[in-house]
GROMACS .gro file of C-alpha atoms in nm:
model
  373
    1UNK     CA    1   1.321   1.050  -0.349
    2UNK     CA    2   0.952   1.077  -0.219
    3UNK     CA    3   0.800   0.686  -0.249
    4UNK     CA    4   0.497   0.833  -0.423
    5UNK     CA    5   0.737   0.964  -0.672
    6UNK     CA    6   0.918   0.670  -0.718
    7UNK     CA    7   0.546   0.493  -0.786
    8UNK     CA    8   0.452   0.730  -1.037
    9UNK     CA    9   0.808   0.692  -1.191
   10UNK     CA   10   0.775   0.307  -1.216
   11UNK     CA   11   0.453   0.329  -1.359
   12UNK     CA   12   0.533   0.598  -1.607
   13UNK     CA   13   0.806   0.340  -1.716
   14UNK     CA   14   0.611   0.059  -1.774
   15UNK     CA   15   0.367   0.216  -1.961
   16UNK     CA   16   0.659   0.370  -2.177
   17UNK     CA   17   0.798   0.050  -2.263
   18UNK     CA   18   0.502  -0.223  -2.340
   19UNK     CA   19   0.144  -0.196  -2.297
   20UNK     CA   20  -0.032  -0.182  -1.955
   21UNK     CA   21  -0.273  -0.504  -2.008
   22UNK     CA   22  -0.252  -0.835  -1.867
   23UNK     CA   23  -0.310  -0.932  -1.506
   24UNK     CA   24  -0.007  -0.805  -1.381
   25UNK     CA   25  -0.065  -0.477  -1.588
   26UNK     CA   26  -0.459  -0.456  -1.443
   27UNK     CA   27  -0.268  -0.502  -1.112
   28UNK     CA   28  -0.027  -0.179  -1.161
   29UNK     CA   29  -0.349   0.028  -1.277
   30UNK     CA   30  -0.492  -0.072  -0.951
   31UNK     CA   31  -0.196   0.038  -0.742
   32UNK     CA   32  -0.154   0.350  -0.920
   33UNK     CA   33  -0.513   0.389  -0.868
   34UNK     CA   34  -0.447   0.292  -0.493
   35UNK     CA   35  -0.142   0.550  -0.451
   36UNK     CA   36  -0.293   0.856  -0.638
   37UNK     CA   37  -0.596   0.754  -0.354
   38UNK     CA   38  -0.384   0.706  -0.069
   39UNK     CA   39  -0.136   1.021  -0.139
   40UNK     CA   40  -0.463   1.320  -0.246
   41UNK     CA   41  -0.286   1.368  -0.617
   42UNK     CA   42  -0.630   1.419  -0.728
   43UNK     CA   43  -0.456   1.513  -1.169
   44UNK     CA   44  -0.281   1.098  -1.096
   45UNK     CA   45  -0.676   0.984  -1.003
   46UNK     CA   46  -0.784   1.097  -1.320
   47UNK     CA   47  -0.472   0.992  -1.528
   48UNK     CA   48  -0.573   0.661  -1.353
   49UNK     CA   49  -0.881   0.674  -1.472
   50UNK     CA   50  -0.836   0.766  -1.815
   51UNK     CA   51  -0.600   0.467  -1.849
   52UNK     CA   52  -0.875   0.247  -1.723
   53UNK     CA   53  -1.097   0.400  -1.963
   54UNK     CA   54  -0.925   0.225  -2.268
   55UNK     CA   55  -1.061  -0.094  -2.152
   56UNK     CA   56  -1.188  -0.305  -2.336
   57UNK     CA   57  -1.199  -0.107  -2.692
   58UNK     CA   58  -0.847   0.043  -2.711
   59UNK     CA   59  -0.634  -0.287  -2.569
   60UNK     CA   60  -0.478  -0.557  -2.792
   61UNK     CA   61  -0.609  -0.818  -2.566
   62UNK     CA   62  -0.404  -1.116  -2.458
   63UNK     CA   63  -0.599  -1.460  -2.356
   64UNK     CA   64  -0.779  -1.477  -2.023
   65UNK     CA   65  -0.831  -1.675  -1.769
   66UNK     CA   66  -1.135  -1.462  -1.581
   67UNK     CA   67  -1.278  -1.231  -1.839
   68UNK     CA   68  -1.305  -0.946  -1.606
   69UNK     CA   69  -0.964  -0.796  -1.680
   70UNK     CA   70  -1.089  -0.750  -2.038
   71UNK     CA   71  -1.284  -0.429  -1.880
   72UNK     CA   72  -0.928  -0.372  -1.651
   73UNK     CA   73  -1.051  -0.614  -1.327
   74UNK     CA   74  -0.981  -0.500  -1.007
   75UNK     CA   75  -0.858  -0.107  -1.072
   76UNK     CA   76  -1.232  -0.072  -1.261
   77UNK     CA   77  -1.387  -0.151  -0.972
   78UNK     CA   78  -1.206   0.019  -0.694
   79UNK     CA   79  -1.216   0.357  -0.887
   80UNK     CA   80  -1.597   0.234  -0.920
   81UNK     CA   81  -1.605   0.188  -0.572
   82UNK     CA   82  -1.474   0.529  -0.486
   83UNK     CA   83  -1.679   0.727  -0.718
   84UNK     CA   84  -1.512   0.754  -1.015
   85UNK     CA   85  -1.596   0.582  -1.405
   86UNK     CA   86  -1.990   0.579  -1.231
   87UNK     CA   87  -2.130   0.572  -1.644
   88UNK     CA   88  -1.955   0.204  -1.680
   89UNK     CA   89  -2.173   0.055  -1.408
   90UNK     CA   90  -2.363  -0.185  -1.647
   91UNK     CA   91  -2.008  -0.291  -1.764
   92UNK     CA   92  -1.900  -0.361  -1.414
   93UNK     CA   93  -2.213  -0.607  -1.334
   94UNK     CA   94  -2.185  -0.810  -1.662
   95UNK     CA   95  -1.855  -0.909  -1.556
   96UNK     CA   96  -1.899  -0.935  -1.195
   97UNK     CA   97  -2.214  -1.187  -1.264
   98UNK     CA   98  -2.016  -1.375  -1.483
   99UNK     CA   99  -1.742  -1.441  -1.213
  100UNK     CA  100  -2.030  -1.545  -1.040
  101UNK     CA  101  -2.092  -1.822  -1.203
  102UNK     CA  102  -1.726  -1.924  -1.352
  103UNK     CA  103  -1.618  -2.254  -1.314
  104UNK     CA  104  -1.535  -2.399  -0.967
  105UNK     CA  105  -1.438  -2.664  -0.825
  106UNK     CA  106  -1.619  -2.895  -0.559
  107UNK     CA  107  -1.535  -2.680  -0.317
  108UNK     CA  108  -1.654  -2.383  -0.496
  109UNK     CA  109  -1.332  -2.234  -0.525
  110UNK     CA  110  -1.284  -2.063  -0.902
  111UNK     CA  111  -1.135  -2.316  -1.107
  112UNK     CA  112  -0.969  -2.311  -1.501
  113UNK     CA  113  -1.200  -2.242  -1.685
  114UNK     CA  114  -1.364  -2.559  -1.800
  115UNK     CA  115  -1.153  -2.758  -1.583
  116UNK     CA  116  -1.301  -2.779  -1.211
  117UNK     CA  117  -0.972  -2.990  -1.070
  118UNK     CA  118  -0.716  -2.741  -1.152
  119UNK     CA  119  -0.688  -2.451  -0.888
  120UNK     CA  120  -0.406  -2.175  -0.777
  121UNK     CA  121  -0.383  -1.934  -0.571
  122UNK     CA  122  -0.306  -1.677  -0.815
  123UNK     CA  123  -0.693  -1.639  -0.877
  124UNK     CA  124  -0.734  -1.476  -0.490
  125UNK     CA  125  -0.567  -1.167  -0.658
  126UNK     CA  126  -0.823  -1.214  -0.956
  127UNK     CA  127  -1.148  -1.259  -0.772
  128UNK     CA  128  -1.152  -1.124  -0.424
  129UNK     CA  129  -1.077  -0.741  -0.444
  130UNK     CA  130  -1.256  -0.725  -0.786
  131UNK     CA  131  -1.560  -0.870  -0.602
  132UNK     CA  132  -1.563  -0.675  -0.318
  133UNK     CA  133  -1.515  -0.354  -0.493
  134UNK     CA  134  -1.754  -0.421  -0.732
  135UNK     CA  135  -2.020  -0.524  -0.439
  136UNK     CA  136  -1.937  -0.180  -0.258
  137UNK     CA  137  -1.986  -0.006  -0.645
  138UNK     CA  138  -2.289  -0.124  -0.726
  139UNK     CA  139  -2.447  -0.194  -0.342
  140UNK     CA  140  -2.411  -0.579  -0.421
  141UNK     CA  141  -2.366  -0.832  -0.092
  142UNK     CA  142  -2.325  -1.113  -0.245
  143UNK     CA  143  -1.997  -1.020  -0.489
  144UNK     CA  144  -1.857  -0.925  -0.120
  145UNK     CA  145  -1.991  -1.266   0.047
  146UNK     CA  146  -1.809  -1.445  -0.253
  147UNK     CA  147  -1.511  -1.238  -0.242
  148UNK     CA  148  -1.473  -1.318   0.124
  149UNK     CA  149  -1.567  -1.709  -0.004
  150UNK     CA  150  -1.296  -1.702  -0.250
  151UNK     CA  151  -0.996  -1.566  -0.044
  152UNK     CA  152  -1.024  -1.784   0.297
  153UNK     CA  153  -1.155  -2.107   0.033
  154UNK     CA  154  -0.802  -2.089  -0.142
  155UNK     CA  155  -0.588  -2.000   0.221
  156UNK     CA  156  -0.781  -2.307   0.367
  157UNK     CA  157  -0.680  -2.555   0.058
  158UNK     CA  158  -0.325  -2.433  -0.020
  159UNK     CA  159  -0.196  -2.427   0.359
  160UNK     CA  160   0.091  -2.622   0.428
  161UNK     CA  161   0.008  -2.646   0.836
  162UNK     CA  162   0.361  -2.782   0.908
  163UNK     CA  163   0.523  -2.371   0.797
  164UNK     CA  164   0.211  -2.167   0.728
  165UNK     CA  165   0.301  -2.049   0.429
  166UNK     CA  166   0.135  -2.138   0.106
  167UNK     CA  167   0.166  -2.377  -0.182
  168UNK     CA  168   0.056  -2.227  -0.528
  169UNK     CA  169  -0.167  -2.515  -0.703
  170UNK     CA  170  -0.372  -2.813  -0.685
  171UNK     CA  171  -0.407  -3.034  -0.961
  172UNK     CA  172  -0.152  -2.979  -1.213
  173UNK     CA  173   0.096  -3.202  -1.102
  174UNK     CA  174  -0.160  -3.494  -1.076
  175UNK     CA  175  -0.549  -3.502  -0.989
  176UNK     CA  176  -0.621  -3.389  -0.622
  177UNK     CA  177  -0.200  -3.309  -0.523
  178UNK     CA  178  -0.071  -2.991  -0.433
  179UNK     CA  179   0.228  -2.870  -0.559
  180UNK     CA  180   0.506  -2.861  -0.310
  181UNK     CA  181   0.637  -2.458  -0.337
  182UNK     CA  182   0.613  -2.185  -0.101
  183UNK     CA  183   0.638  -1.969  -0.394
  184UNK     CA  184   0.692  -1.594  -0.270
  185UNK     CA  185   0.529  -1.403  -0.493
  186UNK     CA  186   0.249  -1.671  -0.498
  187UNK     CA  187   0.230  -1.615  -0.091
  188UNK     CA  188   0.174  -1.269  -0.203
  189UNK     CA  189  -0.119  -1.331  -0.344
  190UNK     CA  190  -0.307  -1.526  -0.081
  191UNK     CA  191  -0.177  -1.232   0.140
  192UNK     CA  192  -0.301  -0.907  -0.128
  193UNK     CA  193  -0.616  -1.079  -0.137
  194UNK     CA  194  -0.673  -1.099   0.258
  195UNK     CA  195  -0.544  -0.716   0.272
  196UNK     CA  196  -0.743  -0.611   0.052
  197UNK     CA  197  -1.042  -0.744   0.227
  198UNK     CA  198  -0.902  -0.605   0.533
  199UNK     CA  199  -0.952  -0.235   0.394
  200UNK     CA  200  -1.269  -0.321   0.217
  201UNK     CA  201  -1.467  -0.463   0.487
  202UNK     CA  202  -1.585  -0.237   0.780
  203UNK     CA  203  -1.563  -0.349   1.145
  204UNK     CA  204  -1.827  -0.546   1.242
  205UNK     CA  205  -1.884  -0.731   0.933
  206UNK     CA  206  -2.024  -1.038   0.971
  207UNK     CA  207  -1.761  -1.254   0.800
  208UNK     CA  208  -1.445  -1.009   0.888
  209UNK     CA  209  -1.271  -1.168   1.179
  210UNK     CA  210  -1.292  -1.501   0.929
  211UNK     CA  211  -1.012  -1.261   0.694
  212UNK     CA  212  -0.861  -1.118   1.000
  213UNK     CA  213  -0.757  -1.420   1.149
  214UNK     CA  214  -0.574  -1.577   0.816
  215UNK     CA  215  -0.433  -1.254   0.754
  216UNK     CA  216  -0.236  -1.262   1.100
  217UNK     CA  217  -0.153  -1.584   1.113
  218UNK     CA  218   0.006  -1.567   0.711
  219UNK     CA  219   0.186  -1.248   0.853
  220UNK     CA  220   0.339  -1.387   1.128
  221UNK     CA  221   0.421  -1.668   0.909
  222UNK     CA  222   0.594  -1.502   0.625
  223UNK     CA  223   0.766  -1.261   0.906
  224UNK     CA  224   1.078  -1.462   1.054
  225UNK     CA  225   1.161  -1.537   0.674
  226UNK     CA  226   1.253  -1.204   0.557
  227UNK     CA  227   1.617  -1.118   0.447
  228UNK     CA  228   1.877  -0.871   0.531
  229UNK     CA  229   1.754  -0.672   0.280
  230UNK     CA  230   1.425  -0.639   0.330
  231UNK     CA  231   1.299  -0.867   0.100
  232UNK     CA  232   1.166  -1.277   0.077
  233UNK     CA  233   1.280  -1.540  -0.161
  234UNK     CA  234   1.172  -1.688  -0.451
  235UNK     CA  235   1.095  -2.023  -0.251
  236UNK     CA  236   1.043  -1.873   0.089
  237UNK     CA  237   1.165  -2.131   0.303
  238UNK     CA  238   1.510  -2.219   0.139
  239UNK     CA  239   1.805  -2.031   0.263
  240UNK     CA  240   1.976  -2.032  -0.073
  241UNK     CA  241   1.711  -1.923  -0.303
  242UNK     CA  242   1.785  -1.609  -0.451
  243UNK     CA  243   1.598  -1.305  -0.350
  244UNK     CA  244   1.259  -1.182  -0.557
  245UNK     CA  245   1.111  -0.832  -0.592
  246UNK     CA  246   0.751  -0.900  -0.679
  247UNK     CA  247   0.663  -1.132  -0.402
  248UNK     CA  248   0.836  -0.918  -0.199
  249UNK     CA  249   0.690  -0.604  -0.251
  250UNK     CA  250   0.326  -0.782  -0.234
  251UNK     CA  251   0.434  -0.898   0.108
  252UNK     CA  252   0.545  -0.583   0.261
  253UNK     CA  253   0.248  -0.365   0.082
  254UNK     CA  254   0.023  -0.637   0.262
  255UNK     CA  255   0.180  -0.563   0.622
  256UNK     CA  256   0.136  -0.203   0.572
  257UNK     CA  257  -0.176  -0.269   0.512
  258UNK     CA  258  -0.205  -0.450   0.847
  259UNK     CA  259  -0.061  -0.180   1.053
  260UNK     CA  260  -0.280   0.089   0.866
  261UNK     CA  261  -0.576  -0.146   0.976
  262UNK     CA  262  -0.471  -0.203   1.312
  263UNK     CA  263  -0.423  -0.593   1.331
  264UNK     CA  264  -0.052  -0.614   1.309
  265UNK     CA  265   0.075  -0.424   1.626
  266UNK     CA  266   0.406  -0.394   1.743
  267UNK     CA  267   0.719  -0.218   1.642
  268UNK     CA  268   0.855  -0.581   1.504
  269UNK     CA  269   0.591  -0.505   1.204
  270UNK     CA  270   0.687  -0.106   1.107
  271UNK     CA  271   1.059  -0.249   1.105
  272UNK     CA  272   0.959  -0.543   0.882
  273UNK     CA  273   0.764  -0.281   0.658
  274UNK     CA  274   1.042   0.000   0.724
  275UNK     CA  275   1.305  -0.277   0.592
  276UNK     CA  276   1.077  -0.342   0.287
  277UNK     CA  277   1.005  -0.047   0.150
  278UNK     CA  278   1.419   0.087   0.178
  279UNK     CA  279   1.498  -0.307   0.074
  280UNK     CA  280   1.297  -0.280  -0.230
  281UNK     CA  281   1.337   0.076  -0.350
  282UNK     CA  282   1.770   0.026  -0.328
  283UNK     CA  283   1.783  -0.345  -0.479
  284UNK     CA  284   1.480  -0.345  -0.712
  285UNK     CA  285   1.383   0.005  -0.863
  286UNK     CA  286   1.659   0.165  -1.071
  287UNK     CA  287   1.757   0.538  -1.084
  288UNK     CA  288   1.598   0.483  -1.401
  289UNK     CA  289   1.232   0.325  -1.304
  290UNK     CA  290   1.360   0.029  -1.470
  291UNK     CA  291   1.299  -0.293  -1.183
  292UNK     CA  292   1.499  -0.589  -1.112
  293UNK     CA  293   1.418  -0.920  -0.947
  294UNK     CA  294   1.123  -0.999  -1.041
  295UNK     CA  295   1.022  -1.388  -1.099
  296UNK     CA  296   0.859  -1.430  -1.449
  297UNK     CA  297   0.523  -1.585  -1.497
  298UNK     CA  298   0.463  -1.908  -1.368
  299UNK     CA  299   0.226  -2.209  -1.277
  300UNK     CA  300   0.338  -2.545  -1.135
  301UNK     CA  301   0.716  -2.555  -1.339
  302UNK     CA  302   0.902  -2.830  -1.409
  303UNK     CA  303   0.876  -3.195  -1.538
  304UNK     CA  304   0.804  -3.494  -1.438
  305UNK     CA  305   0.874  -3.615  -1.078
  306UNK     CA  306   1.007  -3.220  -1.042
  307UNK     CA  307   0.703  -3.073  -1.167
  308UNK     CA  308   0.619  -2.815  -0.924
  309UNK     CA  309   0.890  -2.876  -0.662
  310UNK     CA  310   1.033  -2.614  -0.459
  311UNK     CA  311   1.371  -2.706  -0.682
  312UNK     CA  312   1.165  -2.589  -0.992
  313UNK     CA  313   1.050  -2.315  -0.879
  314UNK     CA  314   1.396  -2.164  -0.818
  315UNK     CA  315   1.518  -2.285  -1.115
  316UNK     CA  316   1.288  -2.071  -1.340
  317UNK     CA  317   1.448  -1.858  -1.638
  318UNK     CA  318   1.623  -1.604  -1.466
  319UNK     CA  319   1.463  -1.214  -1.416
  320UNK     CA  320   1.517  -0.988  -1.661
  321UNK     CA  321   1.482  -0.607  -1.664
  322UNK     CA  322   1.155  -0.480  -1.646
  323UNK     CA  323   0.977  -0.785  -1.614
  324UNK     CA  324   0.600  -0.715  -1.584
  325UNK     CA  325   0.513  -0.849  -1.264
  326UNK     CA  326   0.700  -0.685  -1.030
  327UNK     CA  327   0.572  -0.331  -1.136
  328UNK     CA  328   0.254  -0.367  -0.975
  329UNK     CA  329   0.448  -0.510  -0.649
  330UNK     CA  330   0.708  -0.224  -0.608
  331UNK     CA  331   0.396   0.045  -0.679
  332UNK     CA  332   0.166  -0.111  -0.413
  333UNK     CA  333   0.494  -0.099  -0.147
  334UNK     CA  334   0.589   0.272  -0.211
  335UNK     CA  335   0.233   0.301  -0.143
  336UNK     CA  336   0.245   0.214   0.219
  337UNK     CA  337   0.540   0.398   0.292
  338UNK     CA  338   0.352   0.667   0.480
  339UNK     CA  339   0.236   0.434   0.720
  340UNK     CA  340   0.550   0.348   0.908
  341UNK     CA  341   0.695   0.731   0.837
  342UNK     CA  342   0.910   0.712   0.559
  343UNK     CA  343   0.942   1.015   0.353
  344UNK     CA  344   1.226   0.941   0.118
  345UNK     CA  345   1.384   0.645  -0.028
  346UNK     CA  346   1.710   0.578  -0.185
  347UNK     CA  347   1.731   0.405  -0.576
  348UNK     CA  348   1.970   0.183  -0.710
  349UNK     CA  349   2.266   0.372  -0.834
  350UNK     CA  350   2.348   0.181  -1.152
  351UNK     CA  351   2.164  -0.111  -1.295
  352UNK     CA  352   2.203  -0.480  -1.173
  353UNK     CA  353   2.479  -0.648  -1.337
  354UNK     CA  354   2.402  -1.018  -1.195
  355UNK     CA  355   2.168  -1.251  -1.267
  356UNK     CA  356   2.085  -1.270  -0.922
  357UNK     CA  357   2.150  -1.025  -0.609
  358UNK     CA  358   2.467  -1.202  -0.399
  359UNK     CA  359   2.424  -1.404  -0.103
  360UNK     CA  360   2.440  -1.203   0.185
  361UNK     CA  361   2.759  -1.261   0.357
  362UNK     CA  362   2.670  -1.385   0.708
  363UNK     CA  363   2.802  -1.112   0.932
  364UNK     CA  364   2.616  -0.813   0.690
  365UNK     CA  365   2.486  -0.576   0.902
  366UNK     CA  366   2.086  -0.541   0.790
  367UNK     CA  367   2.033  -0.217   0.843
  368UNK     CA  368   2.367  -0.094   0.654
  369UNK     CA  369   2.266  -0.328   0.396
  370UNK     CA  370   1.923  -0.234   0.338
  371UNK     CA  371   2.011   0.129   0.335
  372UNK     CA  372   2.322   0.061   0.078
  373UNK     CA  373   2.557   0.221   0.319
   0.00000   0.00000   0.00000
């Protein structure tokens, strides 16, 4: 099956079954948005567009943390950005000024709101694509100065130098400590944030080799930790955490985008992308649409002395079918599939019967593996 297929598939799924709304449902409007884009299916644009067009009047709205994915966050603005919804303009600025001047902490990176000592790196994925497109929509510099603020800010302050990966939060275990993960999914989100400014940015931009240079350096962090099949774990680091589909897929969309952009070169990247997409697509997408794999919602788990331990982290309720995050992660990766030359993609046969996908045996040949041969 053709990986833009497969995106519209998962998409059309989600939508079926709940309602598209959320951050993690903003997220899959943006990367349908992205792969209608990226693939010319000009009817998918404006599907894409009419589903952003329900915001803010037609959604039962959860609770928010950053009010600008009442008006559908980042997928408003890069359709805004490339043309498209041009009449909700007015919209766009209200809630781009009022990320402006959110609640940060002394650092100035975008806090809780009303509490300036609790940060995660979640909000990357909330604040720096939805500035920058919205400073390239509506000829802005400064959202794109902040955007660019926001992203390297939270690499900087959740960098664990001794791996250089990324820890999710600061301040919810106690005042001023980080918590001591290497969460995958929340490494994807320091990395979508980075890649994102990476497409957004043009060369020669003042502040561009600032993103460039954290961008490579999380790549060729996150590189030597990916699996046999294709994908990273739910605590990156530990060799017998079980494997995790939304992390993943943010990962390998994010090194597509690095390749597309041309500062991840070598053929070690288009097989780490190559592995990814076939990973993904055969252990997380079922014949179906329905996904696998994918971590539920999370911020600094656990209790006590274990609160927000690399143990906790893993020890999460386990995934379920269809859980939301991971559509928006699977979507973005078929995305990029063009970019290292894949044309068609194999789905799971029959749905996952485990909680968990099996250890890898040691002496499992990858590329069998990844292929399901």
């Amino acid at each position: 099956m053709a990986p833009h297929d497969v995106a519209v598939g998962l998409f059309r799924h989600y939508d079926a079954t709940d309602e598209v709304k959320a951050y993690y449902g903003v997220l899959a409007i943006y990367a349908l948005s992205r792969a209608a884009i990226e693939a010319g299916d000009d009817a998918l644009v404006r599907h894409a567009e009419t589903v952003v067009r329900r915001f803010p009047d037609e959604i039962t709205h959860p609770p928010y943390n950053f009010p600008s994915y009442r008006i559908g966050g980042i997928a408003h603005a890069f359709l805004s950005a490339r043309g498209h919804v041009k009449d909700r303009s007015e919209l766009l600025r209200h809630y781009a000024d009022e990320m402006m001047t959110a609640t940060r902490d002394e650092k100035g990176i975008l806090a809780m709101p009303g509490c300036p000592d609790l940060i995660w790196i979640d909000v990357a994925m909330a604040s720096a694509p939805f500035l920058m497109y919205a400073g390239h929509a509506l000829d802005e510099p400064r959202y794109i100065d902040e955007a660019i603020s926001q992203a390297v800010l939270m690499y900087d302050e959740f960098l664990d130098p001794g791996n250089g990966l990324l820890h999710q939060c600061k301040g919810f275990v106690a005042k001023g400590v980080l918590s001591q993960d290497h969460w995958g999914r929340g490494n994807g989100w320091g990395l979508f944030a980075l890649a994102e400014l990476l497409r957004g940015l043009p060369e020669g931009y003042e502040r561009r080799e600032e993103v460039v240079e954290r961008f490579v350096a999380l790549s060729r962090s996150l590189l030597p930790y990916q699996t046999g099949r294709g994908l990273w774990r739910q605590e990156i680091p530990m060799a017998d955490a079980w494997e995790e589909s939304s992390g993943s897929g943010l990962i390998v969309y994010c090194l597509g985008v690095g390749i597309e952009q041309g500062v991840l070169v070598g053929e070690e990247w288009h097989d780490a992308v190559r592995a990814g997409v076939h990973g993904l697509a055969r252990w997380c997408v079922n014949a179906d649409f329905s996904t696998e794999n994918s971590c539920p919602g999370t911020l600094c788990p656990g209790e006590g002395e274990a609160a927000g331990t690399p143990e906790a982290y893993v020890g999460l309720p386990s995934p379920f079918r269809d859980e939301p995050h991971g559509f928006a992660a699977l979507i973005l990766a078929m995305s990029v599939a063009p970019v290292v030359g894949i044309e068609s993609v194999r789905l799971r046969p029959s749905p996952q019967s485990e909680l968990y996908l099996p250890p890898l045996a040691p002496t499992t040949d990858e590329a069998s593996d990844v292929l399901g041969q």
